[in-house]
XYZ file of N, CA and C in Angstrom:
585
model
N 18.219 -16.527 11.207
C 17.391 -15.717 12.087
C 17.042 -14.417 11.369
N 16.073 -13.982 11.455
C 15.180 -12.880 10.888
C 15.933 -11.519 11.164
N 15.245 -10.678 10.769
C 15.918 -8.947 11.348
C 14.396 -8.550 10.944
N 14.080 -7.510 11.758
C 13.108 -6.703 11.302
C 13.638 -5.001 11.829
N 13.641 -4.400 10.085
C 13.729 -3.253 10.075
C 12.696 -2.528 10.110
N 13.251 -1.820 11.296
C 12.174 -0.276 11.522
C 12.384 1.211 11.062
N 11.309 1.220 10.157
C 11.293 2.476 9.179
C 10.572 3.507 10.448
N 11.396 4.807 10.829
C 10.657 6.180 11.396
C 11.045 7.537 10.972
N 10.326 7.928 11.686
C 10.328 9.782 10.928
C 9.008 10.380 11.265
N 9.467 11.524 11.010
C 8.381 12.585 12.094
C 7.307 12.940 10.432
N 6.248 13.283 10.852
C 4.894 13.477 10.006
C 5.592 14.255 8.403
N 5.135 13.537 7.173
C 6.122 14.158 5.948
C 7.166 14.155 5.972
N 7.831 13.348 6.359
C 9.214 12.859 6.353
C 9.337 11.541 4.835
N 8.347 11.206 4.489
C 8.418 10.528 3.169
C 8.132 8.851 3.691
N 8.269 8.404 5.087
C 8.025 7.379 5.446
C 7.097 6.129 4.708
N 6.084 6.652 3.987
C 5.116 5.701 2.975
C 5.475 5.734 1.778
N 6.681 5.926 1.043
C 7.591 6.509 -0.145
C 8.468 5.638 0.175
N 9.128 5.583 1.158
C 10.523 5.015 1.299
C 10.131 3.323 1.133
N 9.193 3.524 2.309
C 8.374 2.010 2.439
C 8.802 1.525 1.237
N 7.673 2.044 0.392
C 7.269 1.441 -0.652
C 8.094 0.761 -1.478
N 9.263 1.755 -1.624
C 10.680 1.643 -2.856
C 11.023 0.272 -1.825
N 11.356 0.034 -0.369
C 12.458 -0.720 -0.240
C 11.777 -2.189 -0.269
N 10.454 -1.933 0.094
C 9.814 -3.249 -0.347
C 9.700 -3.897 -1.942
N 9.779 -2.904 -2.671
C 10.027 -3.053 -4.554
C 11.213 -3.734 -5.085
N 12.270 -3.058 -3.700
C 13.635 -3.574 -4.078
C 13.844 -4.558 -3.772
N 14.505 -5.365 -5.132
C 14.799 -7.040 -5.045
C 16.059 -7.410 -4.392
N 16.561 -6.151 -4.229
C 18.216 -6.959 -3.563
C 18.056 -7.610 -2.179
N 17.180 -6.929 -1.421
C 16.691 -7.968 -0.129
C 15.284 -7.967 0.060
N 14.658 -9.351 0.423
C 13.427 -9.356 0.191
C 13.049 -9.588 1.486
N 12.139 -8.887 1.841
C 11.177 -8.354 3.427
C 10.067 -8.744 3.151
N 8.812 -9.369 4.457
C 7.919 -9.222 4.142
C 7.361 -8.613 5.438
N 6.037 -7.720 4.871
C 5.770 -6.625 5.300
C 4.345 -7.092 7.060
N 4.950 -5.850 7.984
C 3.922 -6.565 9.214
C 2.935 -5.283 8.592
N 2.034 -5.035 9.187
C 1.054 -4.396 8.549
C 0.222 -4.118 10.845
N 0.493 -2.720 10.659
C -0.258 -2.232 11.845
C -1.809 -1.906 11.627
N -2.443 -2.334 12.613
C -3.652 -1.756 12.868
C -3.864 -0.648 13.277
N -5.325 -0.128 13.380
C -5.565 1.519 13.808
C -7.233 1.114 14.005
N -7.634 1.978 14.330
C -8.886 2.547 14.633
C -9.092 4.043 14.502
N -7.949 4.642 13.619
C -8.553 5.630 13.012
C -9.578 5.690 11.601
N -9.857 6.701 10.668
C -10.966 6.360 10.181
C -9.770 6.496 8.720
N -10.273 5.362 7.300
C -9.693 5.314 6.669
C -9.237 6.442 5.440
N -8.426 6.767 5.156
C -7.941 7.768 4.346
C -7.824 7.840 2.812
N -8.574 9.210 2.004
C -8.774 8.774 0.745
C -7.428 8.155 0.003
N -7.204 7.143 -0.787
C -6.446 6.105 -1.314
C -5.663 5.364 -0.507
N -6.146 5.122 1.154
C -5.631 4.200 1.496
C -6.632 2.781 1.198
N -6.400 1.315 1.640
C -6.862 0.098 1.446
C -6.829 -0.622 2.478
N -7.806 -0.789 3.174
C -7.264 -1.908 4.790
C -6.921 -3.227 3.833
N -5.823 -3.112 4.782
C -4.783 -4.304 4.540
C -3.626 -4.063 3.833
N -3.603 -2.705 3.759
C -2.105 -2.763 2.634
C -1.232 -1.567 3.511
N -1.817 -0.047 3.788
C -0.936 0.602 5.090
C -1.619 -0.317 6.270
N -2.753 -0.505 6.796
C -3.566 -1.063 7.746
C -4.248 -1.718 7.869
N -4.752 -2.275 8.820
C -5.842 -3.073 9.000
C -6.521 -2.099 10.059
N -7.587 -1.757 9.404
C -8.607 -0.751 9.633
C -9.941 -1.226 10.619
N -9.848 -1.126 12.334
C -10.633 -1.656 12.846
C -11.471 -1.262 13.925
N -12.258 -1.435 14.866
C -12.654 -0.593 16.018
C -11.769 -0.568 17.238
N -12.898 -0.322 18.432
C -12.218 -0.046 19.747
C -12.522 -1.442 20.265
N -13.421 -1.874 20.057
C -13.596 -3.892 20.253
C -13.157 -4.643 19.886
N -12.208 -4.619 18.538
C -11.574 -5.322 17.895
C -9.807 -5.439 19.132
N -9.920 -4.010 19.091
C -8.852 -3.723 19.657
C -8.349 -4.512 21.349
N -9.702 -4.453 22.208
C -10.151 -4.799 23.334
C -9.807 -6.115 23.402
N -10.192 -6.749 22.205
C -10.242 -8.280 22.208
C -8.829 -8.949 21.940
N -8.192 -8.245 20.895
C -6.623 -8.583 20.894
C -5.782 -8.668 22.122
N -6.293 -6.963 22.790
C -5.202 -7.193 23.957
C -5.829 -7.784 24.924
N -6.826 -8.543 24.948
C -7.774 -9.339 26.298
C -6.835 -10.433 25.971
N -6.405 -11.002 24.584
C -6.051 -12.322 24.601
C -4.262 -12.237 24.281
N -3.767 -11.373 24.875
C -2.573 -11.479 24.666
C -1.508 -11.348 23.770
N -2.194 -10.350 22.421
C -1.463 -10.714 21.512
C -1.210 -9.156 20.782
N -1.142 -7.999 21.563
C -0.297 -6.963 21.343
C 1.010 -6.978 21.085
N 1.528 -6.630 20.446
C 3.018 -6.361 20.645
C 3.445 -4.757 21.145
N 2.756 -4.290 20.133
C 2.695 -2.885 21.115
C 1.654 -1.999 21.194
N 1.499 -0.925 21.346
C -0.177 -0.283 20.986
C 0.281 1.356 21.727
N -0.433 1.913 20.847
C -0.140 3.639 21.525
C -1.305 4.031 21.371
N -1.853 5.306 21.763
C -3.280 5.889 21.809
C -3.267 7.302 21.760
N -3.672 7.850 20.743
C -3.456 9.435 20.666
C -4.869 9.805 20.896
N -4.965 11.261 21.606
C -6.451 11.721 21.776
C -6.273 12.997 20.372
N -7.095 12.428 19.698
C -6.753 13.343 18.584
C -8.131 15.123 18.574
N -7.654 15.574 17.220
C -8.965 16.576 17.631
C -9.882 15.793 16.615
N -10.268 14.574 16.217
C -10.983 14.166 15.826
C -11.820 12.374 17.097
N -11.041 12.893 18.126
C -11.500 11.770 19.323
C -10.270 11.022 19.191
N -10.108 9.353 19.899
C -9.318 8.514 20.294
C -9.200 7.817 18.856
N -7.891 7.713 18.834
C -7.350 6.862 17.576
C -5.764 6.071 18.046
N -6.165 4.676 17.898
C -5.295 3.668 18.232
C -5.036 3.064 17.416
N -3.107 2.983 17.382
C -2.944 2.341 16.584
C -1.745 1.144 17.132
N -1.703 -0.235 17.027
C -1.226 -0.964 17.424
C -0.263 -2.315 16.419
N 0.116 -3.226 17.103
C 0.646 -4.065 15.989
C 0.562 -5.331 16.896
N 0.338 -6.519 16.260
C -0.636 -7.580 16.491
C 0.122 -8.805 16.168
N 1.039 -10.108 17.522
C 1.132 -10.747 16.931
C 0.108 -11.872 16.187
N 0.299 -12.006 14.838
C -0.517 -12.960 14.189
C 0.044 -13.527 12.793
N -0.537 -14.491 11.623
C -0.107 -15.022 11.458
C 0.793 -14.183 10.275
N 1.115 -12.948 9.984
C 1.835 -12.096 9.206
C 3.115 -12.466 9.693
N 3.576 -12.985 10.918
C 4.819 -12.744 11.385
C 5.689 -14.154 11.711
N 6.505 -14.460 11.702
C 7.296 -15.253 11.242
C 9.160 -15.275 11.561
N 9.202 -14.552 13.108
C 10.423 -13.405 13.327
C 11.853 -14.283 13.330
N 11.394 -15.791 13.110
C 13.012 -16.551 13.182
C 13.186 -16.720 11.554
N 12.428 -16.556 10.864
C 12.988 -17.070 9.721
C 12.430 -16.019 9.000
N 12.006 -14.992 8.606
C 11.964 -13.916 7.883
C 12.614 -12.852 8.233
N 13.220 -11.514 6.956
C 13.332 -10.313 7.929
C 11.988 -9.535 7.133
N 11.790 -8.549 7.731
C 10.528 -7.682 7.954
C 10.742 -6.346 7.735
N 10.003 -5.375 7.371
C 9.811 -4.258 7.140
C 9.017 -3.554 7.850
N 8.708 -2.775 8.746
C 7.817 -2.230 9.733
C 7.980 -0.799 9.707
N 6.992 0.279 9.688
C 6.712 1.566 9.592
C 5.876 1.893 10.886
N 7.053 3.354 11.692
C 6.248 3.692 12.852
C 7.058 4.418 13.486
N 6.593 5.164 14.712
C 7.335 5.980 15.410
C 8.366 5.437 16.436
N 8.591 6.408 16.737
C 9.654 5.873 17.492
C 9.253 5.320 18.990
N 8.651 5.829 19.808
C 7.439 4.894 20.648
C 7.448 3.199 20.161
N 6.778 3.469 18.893
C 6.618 2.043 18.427
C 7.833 1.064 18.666
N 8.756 2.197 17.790
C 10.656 1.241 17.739
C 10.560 0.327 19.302
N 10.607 1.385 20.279
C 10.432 0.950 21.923
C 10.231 -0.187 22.136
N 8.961 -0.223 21.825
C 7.974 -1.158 22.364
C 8.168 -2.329 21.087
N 8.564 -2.485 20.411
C 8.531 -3.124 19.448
C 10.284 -4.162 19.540
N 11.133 -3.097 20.210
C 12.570 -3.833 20.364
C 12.151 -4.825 21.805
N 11.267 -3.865 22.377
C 11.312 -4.395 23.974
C 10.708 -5.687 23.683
N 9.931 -6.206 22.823
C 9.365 -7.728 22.627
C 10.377 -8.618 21.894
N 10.532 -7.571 20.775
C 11.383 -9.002 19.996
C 12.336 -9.227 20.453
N 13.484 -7.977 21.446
C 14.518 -7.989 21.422
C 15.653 -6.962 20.683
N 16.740 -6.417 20.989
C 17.394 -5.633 20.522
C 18.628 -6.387 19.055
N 18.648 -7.610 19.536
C 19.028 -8.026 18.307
C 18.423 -8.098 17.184
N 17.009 -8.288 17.453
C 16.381 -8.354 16.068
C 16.399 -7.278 15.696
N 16.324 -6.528 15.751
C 16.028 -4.814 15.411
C 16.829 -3.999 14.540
N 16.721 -3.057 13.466
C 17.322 -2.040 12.682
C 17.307 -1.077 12.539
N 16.895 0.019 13.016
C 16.019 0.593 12.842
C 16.845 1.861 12.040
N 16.009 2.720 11.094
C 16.135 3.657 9.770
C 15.540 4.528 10.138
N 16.153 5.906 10.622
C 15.090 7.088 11.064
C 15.246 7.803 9.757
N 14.587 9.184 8.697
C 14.258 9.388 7.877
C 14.395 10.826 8.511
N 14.923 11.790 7.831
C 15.282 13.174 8.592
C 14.459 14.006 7.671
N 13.601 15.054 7.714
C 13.528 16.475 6.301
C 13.035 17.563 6.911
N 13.831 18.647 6.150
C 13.713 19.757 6.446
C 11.824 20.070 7.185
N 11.773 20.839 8.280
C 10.498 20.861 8.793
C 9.282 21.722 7.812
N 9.794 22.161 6.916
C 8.865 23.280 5.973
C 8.793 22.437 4.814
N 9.110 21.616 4.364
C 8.814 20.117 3.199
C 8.169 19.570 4.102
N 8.346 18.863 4.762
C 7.202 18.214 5.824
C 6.193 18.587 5.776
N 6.138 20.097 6.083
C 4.874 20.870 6.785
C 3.561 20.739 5.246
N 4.245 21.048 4.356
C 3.899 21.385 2.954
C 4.025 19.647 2.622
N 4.523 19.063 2.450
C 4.046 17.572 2.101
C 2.323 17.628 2.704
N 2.441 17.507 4.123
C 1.234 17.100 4.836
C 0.093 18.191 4.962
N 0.498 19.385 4.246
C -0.476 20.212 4.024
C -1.079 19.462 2.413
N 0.056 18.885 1.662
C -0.742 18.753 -0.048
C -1.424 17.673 0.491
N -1.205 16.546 1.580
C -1.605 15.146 1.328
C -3.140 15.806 2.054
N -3.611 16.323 3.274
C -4.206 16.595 3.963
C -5.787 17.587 2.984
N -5.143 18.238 1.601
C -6.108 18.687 0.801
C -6.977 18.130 -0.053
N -6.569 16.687 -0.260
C -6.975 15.742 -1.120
C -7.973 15.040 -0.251
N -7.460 15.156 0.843
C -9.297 14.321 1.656
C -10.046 15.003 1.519
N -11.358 13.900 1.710
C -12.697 14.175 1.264
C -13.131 15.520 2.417
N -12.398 15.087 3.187
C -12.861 16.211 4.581
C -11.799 16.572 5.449
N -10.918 18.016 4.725
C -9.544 18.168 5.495
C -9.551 18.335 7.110
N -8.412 17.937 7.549
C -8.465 17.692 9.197
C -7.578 18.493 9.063
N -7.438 19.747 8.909
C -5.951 20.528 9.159
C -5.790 21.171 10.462
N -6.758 20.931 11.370
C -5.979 20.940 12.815
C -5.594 19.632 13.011
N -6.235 18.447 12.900
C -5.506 17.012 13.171
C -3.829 17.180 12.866
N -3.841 17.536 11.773
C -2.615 17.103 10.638
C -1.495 18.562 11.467
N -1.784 19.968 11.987
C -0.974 20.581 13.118
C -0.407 20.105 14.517
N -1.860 19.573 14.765
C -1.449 18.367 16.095
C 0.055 17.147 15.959
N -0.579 16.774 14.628
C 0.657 15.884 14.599
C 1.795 16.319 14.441
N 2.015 17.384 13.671
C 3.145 18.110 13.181
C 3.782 18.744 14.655
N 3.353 19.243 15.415
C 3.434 19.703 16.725
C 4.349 18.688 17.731
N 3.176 17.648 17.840
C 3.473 16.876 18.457
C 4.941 15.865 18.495
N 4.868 15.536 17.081
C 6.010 15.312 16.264
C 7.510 15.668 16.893
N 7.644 17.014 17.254
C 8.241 18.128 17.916
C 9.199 17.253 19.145
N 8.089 17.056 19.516
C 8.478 16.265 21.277
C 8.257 14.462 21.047
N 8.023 13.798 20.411
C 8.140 12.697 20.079
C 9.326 12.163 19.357
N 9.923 12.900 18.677
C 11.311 12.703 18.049
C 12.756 13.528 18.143
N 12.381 14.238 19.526
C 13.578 15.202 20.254
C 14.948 14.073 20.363
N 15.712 15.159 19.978
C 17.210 14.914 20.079
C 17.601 13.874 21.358
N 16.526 14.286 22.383
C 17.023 13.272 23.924
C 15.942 12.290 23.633
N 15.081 12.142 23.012
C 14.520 10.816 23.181
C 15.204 9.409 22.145
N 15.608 10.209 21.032
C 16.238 9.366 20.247
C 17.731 8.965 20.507
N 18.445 9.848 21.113
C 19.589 9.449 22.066
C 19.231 8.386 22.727
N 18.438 8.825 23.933
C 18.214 7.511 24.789
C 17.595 5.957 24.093
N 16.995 6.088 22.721
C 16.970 5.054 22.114
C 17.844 4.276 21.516
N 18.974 5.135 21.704
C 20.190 4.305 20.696
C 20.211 4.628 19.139
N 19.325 5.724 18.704
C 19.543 6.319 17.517
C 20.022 7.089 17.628
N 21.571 6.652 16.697
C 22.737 7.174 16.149
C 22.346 7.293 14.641
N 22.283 6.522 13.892
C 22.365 6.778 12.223
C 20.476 7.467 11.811
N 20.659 8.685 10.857
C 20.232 9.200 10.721
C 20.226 9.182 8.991
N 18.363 9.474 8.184
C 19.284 9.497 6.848
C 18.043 10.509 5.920
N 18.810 11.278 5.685
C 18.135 13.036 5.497
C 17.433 13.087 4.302
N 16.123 12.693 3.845
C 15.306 12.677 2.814
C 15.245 13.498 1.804
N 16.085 14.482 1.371
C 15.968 15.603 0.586
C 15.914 14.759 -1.234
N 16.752 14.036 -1.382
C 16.958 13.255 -2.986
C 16.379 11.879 -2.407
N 15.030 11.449 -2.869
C 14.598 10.055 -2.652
C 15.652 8.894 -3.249
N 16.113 9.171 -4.356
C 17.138 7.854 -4.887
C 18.373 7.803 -4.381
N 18.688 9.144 -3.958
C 20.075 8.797 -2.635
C 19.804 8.325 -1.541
N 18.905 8.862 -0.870
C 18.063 8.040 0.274
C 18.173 7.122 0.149
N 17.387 6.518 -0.579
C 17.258 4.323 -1.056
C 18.168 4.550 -0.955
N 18.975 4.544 -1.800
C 20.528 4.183 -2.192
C 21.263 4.239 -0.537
N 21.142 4.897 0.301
C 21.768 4.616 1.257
C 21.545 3.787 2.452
N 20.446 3.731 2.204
C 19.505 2.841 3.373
C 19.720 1.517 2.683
N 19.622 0.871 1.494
C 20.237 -0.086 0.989
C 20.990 -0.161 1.220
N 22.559 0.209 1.141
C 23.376 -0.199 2.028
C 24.037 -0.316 3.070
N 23.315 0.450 4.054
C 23.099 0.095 5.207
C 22.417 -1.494 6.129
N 21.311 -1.337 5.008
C 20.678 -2.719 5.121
C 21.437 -3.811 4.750
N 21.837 -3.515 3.664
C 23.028 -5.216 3.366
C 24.229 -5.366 4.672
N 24.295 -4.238 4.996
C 25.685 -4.420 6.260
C 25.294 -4.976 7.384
N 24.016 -4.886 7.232
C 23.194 -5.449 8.769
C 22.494 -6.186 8.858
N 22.365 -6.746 7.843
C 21.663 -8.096 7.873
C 22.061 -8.941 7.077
C-alpha cells in the first residue's frame, strides 16, 4: 500500500528546493502528483512540471464530473486564482508512494479523501526575514513584479499556518530549513521510518 507524503510550509520556506532534492533522492522512489492552478504562469516555471496551468472552465468541468480531490480559491490582488488537485491518471494511491507540495488546507482536504493512513506529512519551518527576502529575490526576477501579491501571501501565511491550526491538524514534527543538506538529511529519515 502506497503513502503519500505531504511537503508544507509557509511562502519561502524552501518548499520547491526540498521538493526537488527528495524527488532526486534514490533511497526512496516517489512519484510526483502535480496540482493545478489557474493562476498565470511564472518566469521559469513549465506546465506540467510545478503545474498544470489552466482556466476557470477547465476547472468547472473537473469538479462538474467529480474528480477534485481538493481545491482552494484565493482572491488575490491580481483577481481569483485556484488552485486544486485532480484525481487522474498521475495517481495510483494503492501501489505507489507519492510526493505532494501544498498548504496545509490542502494536507486537510487531501487526508480527508485518501485517508489518515495514507498520509505523512513534512512541515518545513524558516526564520520569517529569509522567507520574506527569499520571496522578495524570487518575486524580482518576474517579468512583472507582484510585490503586493507576494505581501498578501506572506501575510496571509501568518494565519494559515498558526500554532492552533496545525495543532488541530495533528502537526507535531516540524523541520527548520536553515542548512538545506541537514534538512534532507532529516526528512530522509524520517521518511524511511514511515514508510
Amino acid at each position: 500500500m502506497g503513502k503519500i507524503v505531504y511537503l508544507m510550509g509557509k511562502s519561502g520556506a524552501g518548499k520547491d528546493t526540498v521538493y526537488k532534492q527528495v524527488l532526486e533522492n534514490k533511497e526512496i522512489e516517489f512519484q510526483k502528483i502535480i496540482p493545478y492552478t489557474t493562476r498565470p504562469i511564472r518566469a521559469g516555471e513549465k506546465n506540467g512540471m510545478e503545474y498544470f496551468f489552466t482556466d476557470e472552465d477547465r476547472f468547472l468541468e473537473l469538479k462538474e464530473a467529480g474528480r477534485l480531490i481538493e481545491d482552494r480559491v484565493y482572491h488575490t490582488c491580481m483577481g481569483i486564482w485556484r488552485y486544486f488537485t485532480v484525481m487522474d491518471d498521475q495517481l495510483d494511491p494503492e501501489h505507489n508512494n507519492y510526493l505532494m507540495i501544498g498548504t496545509l488546507e490542502s494536507f486537510i482536504r487531501t487526508r480527508e479523501f485518501f485517508g489518515d493512513d495514507k498520509m505523512i506529512p513534512v512541515m518545513l519551518e524558516l526564520d520569517d526575514g529569509v522567507r520574506l527576502q527569499r520571496a522578495l529575490d524570487r518575486e524580482k526576477i518576474q517579468e512583472h513584479p507582484r510585490y503586493n501579491e507576494m505581501c498578501r501571501r506572506f501575510l496571509a501565511d501568518e494565519e494559515d499556518f498558526s500554532e492552533e491550526k496545525l495543532k488541530a491538524a495533528g502537526i507535531t514534527k516540524k523541520f527548520v530549513n536553515n542548512d538545506l543538506q541537514e534538512c534532507l538529511r532529516e526528512i530522509m529519515l524520517y521518511l524511511k521510518g514511515n514508510l
